[in-house]
Short mmCIF file of C-alpha atoms and ligand atoms in Angstrom, two decimals:
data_model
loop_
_atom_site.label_atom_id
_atom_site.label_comp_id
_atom_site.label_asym_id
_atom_site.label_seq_id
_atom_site.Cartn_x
_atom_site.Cartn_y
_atom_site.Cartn_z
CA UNK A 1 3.56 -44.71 28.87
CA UNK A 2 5.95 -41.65 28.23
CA UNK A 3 5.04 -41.89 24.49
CA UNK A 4 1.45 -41.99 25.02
CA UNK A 5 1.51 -39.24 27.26
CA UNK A 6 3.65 -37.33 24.20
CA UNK A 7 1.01 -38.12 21.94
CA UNK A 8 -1.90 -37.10 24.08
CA UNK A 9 -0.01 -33.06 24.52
CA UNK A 10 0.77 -33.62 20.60
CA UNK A 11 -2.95 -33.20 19.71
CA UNK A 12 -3.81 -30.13 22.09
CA UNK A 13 -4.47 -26.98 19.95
CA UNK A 14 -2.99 -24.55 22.72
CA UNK A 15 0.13 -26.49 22.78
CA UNK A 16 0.49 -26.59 18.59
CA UNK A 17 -0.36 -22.70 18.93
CA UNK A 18 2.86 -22.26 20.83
CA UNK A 19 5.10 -24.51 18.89
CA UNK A 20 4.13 -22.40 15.53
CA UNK A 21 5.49 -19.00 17.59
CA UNK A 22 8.71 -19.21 16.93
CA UNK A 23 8.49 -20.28 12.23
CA UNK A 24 5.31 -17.91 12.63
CA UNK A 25 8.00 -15.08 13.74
CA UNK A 26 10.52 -16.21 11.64
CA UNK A 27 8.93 -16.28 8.89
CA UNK A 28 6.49 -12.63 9.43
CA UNK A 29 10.47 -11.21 10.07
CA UNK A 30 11.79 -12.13 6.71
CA UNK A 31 8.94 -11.22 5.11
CA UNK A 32 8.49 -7.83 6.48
CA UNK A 33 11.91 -7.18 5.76
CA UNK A 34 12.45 -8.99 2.54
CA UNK A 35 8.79 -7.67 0.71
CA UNK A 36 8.86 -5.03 -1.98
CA UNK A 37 7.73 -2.49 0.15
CA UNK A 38 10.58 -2.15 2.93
CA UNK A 39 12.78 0.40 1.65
CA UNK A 40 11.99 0.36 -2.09
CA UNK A 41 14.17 3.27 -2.74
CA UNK A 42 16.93 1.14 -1.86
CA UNK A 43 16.73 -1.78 -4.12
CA UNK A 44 16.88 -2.37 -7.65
CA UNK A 45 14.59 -5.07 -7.84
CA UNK A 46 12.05 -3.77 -4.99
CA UNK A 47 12.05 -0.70 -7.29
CA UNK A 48 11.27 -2.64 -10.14
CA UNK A 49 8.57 -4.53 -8.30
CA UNK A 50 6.31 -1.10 -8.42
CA UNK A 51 7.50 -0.74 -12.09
CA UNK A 52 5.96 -4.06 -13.15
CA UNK A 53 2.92 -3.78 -11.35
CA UNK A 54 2.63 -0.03 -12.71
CA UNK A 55 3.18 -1.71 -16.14
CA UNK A 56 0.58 -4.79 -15.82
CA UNK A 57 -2.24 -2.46 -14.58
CA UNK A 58 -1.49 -0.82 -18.01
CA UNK A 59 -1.11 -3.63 -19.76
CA UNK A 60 -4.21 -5.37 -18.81
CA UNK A 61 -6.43 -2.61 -19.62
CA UNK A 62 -5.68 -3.37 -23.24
CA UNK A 63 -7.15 -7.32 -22.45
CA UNK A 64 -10.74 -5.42 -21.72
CA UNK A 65 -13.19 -4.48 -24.45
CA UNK A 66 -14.87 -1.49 -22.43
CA UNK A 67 -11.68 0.43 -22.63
CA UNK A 68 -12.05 4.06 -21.77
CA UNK A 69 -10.21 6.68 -24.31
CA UNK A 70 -7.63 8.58 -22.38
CA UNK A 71 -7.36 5.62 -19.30
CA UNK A 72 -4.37 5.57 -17.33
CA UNK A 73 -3.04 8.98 -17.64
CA UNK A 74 -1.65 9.18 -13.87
CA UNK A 75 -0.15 5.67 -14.20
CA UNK A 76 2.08 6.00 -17.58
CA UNK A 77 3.24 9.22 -15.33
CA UNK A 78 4.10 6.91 -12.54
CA UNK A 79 5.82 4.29 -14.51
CA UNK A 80 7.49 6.56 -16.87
CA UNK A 81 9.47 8.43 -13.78
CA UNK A 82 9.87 5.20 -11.95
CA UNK A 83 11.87 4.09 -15.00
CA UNK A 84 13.79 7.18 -15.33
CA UNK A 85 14.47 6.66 -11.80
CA UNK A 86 15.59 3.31 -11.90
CA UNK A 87 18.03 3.80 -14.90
CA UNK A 88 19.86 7.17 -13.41
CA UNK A 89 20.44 5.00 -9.83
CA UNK A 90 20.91 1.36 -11.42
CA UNK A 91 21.81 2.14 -14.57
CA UNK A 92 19.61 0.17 -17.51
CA UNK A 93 18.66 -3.57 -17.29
CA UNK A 94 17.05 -5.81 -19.86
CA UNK A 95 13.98 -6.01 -17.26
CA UNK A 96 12.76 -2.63 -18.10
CA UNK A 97 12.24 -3.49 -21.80
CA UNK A 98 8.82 -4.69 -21.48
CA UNK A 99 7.76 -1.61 -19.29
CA UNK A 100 9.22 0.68 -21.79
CA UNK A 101 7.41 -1.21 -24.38
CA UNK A 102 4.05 -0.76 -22.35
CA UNK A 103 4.89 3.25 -22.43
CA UNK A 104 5.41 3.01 -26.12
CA UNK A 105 1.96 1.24 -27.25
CA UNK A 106 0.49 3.32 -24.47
CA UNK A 107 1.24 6.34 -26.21
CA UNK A 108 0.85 4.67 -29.66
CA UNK A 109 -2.77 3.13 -28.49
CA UNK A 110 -3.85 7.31 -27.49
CA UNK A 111 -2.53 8.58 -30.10
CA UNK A 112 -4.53 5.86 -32.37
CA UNK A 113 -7.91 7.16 -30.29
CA UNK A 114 -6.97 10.97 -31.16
CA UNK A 115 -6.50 11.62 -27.09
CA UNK A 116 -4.16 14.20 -25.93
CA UNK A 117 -3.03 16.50 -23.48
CA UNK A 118 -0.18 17.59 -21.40
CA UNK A 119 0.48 15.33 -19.31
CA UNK A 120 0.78 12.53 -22.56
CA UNK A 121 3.05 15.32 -23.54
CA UNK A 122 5.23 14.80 -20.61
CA UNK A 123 5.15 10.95 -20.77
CA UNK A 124 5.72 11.05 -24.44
CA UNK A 125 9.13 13.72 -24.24
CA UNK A 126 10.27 11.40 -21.34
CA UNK A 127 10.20 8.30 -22.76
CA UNK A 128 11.79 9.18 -26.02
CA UNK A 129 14.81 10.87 -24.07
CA UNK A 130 14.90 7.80 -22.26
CA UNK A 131 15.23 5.72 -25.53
CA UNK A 132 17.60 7.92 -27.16
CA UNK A 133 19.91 7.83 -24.13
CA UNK A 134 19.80 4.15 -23.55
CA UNK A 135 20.86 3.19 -27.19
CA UNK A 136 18.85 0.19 -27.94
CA UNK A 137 17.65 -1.65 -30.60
CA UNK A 138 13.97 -0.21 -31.45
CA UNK A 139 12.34 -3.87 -32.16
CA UNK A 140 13.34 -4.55 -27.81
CA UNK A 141 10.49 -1.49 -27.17
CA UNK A 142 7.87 -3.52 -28.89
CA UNK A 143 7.32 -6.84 -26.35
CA UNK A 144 3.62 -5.27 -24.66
CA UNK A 145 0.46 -4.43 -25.70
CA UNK A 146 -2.17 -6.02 -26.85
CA UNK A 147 -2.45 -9.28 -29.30
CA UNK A 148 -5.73 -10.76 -31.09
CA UNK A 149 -6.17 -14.58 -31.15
CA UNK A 150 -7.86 -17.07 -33.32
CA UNK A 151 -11.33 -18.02 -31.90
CA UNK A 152 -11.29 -21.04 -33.81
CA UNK A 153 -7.53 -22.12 -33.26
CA UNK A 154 -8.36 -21.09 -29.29
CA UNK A 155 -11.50 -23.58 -29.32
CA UNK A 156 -9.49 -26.64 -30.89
CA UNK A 157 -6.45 -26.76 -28.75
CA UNK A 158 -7.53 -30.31 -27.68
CA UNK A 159 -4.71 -32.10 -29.46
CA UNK A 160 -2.01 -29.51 -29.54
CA UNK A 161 0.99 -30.84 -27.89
CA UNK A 162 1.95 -29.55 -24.41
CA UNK A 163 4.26 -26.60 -25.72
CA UNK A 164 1.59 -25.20 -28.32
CA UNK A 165 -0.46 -25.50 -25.43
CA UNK A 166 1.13 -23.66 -22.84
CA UNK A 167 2.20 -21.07 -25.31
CA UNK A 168 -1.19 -20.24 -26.26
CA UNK A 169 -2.46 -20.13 -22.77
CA UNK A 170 -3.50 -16.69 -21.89
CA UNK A 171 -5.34 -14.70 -18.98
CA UNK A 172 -8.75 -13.85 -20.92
CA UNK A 173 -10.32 -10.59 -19.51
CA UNK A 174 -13.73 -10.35 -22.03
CA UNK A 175 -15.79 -13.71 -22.38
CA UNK A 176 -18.51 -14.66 -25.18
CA UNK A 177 -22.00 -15.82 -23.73
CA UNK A 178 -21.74 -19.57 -23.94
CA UNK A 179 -22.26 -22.06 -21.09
CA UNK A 180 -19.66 -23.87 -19.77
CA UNK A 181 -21.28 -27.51 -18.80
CA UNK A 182 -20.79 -29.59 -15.65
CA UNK A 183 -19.60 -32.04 -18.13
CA UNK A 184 -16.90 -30.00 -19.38
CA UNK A 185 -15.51 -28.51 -15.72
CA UNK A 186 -15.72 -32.78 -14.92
CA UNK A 187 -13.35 -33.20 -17.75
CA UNK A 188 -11.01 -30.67 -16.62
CA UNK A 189 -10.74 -31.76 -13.03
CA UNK A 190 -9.84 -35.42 -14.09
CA UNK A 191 -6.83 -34.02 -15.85
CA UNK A 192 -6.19 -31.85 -13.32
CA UNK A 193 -6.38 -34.66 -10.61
CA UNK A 194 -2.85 -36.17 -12.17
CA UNK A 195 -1.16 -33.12 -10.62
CA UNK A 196 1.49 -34.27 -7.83
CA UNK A 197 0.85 -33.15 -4.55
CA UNK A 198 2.56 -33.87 -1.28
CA UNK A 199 2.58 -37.52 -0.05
CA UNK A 200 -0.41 -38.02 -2.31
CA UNK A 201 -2.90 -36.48 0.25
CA UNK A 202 -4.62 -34.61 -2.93
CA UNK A 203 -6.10 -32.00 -0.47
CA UNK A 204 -7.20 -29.53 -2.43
CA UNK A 205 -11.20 -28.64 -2.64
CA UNK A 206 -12.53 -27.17 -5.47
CA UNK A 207 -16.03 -25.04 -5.12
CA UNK A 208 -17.86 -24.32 -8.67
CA UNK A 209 -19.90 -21.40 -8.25
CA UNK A 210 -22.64 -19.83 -10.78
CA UNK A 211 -25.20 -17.17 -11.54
CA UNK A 212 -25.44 -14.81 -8.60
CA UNK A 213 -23.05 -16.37 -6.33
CA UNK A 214 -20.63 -16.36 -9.16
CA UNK A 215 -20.89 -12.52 -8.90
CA UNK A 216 -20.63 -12.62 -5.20
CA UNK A 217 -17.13 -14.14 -5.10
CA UNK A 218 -15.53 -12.89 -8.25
CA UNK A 219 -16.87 -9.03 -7.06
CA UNK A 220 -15.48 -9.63 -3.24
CA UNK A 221 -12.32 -10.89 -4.82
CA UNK A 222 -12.04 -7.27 -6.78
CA UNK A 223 -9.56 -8.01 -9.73
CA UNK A 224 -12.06 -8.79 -12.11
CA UNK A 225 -14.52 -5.79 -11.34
CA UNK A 226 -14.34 -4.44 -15.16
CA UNK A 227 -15.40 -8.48 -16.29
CA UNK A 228 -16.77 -10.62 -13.52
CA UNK A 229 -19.83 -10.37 -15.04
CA UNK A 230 -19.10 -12.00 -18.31
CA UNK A 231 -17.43 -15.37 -17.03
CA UNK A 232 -19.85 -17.97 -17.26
CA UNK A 233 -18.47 -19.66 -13.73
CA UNK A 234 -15.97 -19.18 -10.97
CA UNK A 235 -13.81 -22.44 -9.57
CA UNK A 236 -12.50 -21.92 -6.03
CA UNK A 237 -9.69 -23.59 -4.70
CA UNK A 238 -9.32 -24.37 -1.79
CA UNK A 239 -6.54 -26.48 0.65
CA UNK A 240 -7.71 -28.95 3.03
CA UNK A 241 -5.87 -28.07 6.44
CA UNK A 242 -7.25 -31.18 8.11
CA UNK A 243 -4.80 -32.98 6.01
CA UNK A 244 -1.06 -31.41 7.03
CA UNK A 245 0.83 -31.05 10.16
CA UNK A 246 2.43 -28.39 12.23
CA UNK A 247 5.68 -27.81 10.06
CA UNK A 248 3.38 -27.70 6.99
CA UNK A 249 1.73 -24.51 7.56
CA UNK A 250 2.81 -23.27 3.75
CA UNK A 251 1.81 -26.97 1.92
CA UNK A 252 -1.85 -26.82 1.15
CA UNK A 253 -1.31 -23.72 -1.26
CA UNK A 254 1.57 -25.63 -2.60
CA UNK A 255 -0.84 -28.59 -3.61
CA UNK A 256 -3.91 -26.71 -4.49
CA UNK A 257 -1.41 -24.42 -7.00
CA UNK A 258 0.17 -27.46 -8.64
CA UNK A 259 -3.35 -28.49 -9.21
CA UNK A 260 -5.08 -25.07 -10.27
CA UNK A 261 -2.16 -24.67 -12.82
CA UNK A 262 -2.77 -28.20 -13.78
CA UNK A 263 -6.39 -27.39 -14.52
CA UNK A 264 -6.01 -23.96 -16.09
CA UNK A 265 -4.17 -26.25 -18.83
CA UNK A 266 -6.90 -29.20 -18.38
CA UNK A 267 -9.38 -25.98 -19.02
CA UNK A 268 -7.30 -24.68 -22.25
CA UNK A 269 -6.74 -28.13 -23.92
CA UNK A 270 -10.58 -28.31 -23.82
CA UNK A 271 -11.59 -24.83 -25.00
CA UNK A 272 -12.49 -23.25 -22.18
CA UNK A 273 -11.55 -19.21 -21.60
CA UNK A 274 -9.96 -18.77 -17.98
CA UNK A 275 -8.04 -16.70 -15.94
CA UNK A 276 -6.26 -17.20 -12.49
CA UNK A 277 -7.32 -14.54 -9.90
CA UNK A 278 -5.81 -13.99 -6.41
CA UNK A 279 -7.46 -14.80 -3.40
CA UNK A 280 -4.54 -13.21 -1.31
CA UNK A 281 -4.75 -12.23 2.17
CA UNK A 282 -6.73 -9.46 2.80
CA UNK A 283 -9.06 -10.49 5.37
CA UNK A 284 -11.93 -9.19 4.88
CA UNK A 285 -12.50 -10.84 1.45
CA UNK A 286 -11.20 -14.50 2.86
CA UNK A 287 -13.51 -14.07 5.70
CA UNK A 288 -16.50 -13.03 3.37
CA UNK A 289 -15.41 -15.79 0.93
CA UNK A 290 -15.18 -18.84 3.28
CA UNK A 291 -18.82 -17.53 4.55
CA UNK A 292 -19.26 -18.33 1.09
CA UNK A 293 -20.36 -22.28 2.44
CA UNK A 294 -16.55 -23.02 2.34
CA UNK A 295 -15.47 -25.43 5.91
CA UNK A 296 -13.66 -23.71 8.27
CA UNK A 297 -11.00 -26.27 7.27
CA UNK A 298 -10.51 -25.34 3.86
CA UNK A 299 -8.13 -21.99 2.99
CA UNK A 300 -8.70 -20.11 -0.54
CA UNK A 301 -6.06 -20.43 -2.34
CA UNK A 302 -7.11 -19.34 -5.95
CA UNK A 303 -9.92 -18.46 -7.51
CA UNK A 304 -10.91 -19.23 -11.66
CA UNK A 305 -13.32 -17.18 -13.66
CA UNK A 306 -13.99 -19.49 -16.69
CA UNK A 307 -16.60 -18.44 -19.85
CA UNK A 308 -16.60 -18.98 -23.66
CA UNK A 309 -14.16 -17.58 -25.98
CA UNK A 310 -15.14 -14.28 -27.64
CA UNK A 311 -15.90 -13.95 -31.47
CA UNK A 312 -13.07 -11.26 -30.79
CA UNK A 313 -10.12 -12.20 -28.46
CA UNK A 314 -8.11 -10.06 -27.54
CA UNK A 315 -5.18 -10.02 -24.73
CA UNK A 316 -1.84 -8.85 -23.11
CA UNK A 317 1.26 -9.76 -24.64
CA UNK A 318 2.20 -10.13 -21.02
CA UNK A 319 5.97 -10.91 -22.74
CA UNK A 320 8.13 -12.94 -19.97
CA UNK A 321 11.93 -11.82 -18.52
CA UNK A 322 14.94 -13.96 -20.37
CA UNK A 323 15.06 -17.05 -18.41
CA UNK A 324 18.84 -16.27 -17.69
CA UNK A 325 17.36 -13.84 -15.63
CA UNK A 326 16.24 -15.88 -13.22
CA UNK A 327 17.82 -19.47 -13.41
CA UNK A 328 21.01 -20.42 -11.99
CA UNK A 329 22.55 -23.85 -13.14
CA UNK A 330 24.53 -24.10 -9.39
C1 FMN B 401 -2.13 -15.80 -8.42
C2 FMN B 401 -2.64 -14.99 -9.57
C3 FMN B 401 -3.51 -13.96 -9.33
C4 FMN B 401 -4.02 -13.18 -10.38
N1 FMN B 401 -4.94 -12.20 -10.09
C5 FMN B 401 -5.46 -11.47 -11.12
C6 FMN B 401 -6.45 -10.49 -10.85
O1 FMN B 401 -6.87 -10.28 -9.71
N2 FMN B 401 -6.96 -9.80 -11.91
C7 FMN B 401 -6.53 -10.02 -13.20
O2 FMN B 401 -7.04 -9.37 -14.12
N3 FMN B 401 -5.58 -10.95 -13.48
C8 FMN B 401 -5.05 -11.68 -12.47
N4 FMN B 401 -4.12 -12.67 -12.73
C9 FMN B 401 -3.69 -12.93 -14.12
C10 FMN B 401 -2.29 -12.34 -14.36
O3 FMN B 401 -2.39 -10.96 -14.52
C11 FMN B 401 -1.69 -13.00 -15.61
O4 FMN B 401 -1.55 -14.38 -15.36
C12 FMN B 401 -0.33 -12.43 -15.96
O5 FMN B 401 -0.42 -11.07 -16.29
C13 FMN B 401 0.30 -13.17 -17.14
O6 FMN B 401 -0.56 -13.14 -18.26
P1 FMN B 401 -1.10 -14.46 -18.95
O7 FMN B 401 -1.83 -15.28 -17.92
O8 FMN B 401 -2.02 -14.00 -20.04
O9 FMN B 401 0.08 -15.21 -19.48
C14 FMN B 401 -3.60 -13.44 -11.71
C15 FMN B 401 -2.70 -14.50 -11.95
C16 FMN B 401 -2.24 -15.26 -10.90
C17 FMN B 401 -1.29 -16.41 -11.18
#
C-alpha cells in the first residue's frame, strides 16, 4: 500500500519540480562561479578562455571564401593585449602558441592583401616584442591559419582507417552546390546508430531540414550567418526527455553528442562536407527552433549544416593543445 502510494507522488510533476531545487541550485552555483566569465582577471585559464575565443573568431574567418580585406582589425587588437596580458601576470605557457600563431598569419595574410594602417602597426610592433622576449623556437608561431585540402582525397575517405579519418575531419565553412541525397544522410545515421548511449535507450531525434527551412534554423542559430546559405541541409539533434529520469537532467545531450560525433564521422567516411554548430542556450533561438515542428519533449542539442565539398577547400588549422595538457594518468 505504502509503495503504491510512493509511486503514485513519484509521477506528480509539482512534486519532481521540487526534488530538482536543490542539483538545479547546485549545479547554477558552480557554474556561475566556476564559468569563464566570473572574475577573468583572476585566472589564468579564464583569461585564456577570451584569448581562444578571440583567436577562433580569427581563425575561422580564414575557413570562408567571402573574406573581407582588412577584417578583424579590432580583434587582433584584443587578442594581441590579452596575450601580453596574460604573459606579464602568468608568465608564458605553451597554450598561447597557437594564438600567437593566429597573430602571425593574421598579419602575414594583410600584409599578403596589401592592407595597412595603424592600428596593424600596433598589433604588428606588439607581437614581435612579444616573440623576441619569450625566446621561442620560430616554427611553434606557425600552428594557425588556414590549410587547403584535396577535393578528391576529401570525397574518397570511405575506406581510410579510423585515424586517417578523424585526422582529416574538419569544420567546412564554404560548400560546392551538390545535393546531398536521402540515401546518403540514411547511410550516415546507420553508422551513427552504433554509438553507445545510456542503458541503450538511443533517445536521440534527429530532424533533416532543407530549402527554406534549412535557412530558417541555420540563420536563428547565427554561427553560420557568412555560409548558411551554401549547405545543402541542416540535421538537428535532438534528446528525447520522455526517456530519462529526475537525476538525469544532463543525459540526453550526453547521448545525442556521442551520436552527433558518431555521425559527423559516419558523414566524413562517406564524403559528405559538415560542420557541428551550437544550439546553446539562448532562449530565444531554442524557443524559435523547437517551434520549428520539434515535440515539446525533444531538447536541441546540436545542429549539422552538411553540403558538397568545394572544387576549392579550404579551412582552419584549428591546431589542438599537447594532450599532456589536459590528461592526467591518476
Ligand atoms: C558544439 C559545437 C558548436 C560549434 N558551433 C559553431 C558555430 O556556431 N559556428 C562555426 O563556424 N563553427 C562552430 N563549430 C565548429 C568549431 O569551430 C570547430 O569544430 C573547431 O574550431 C575545431 O575545428 P575543426 O572542426 O575543423 O577540427 C562548433 C563546434 C562544436 C563542437
Amino acid at each position: 500500500m505504502m509503495k503504491k502510494i510512493k509511486n503514485k507522488l513519484s509521477e506528480i510533476h509539482i512534486l519532481l519540480f521540487l526534488k530538482l531545487i536543490p542539483y538545479m541550485l547546485r549545479e547554477y552555483w558552480t557554474f556561475s562561479k566556476q564559468m569563464a566569465r566570473c572574475q577573468m582577471s583572476h585566472y589564468p585559464e579564464k583569461l585564456l578562455t577570451d584569448i581562444l575565443m578571440t583567436t577562433h573568431a580569427l581563425e575561422k574567418a580564414f575557413s570562408l571564401h567571402n573574406l573581407k580585406k582588412g577584417f578583424g582589425v579590432a580583434k587582433s587588437i584584443q587578442l594581441t593585449d590579452n596575450i601580453e596580458k596574460y604573459i606579464s601576470k602568468y608568465g608564458y605557457s605553451s597554450k598561447l602558441e597557437v594564438p600567437i600563431s593566429l597573430i602571425t598569419a593574421y598579419l602575414s595574410y594583410q600584409k599578403k592583401v596589401k592592407f595597412s594602417n595603424k592600428e596593424l602597426d600596433y598589433v604588428q610592433n606588439k607581437i614581435n616584442k612579444i616573440i623576441e622576449s619569450i625566446k621561442q623556437p620560430e616554427t611553434n608561431f606557425n600552428k594557425a591559419g588556414k590549410l587547403s585540402l584535396s577535393k578528391n582525397f576529401m570525397q574518397n575517405l570511405t575506406n581510410a582507417n579510423f585515424k586517417t579519418l578523424a585526422e582529416n575531419r574538419y569544420s567546412i565553412r564554404h560548400f560546392g552546390d551538390g545535393n546531398i541525397s536521402e540515401d546518403t544522410i540514411q547511410a550516415a545515421i546507420k553508422i551513427a546508430q552504433k554509438s553507445p548511449s545510456a542503458c541503450n535507450r538511443q533517445a536521440y531525434r534527429i530532424h533533416i531540414f532543407s530549402g527554406e527551412q534549412k535557412d530558417l534554423i541555420l540563420s536563428t542559430q547565427g554561427g553560420a550567418n557568412s555560409f548558411y546559405k551554401e549547405a545543402n541541409k541542416a540535421i538537428l539533434i535532438t534528446g528525447d526527455l520522455n526517456r530519462y529520469y529526475s537525476t538525469e537532467m544532463h543525459l540526453p545531450y550526453v547521448d545525442a553528442s556521442l551520436f552527433s560525433m558518431s555521425l559527423i564521422y559516419a558523414l566524413t567516411s562517406l564524403g559528405v562536407a559538415s560542420i557541428p554548430l551550437t544550439m546553446g542556450r539562448k532562449l530565444s533561438v531554442l524557443k524559435k527552433v523547437q517551434g520549428m515542428e520539434i515535440p515539446q519533449n525533444e531538447i536541441p542539442v546540436l545542429l549539422i549544416a552538411i553540403g558538397s565539398y568545394p572544387d576549392e577547400i579550404v579551412v582552419s588549422k584549428s591546431a589542438r593543445f599537447s594532450p599532456d595538457t589536459f590528461t592526467t594518468f591518476h
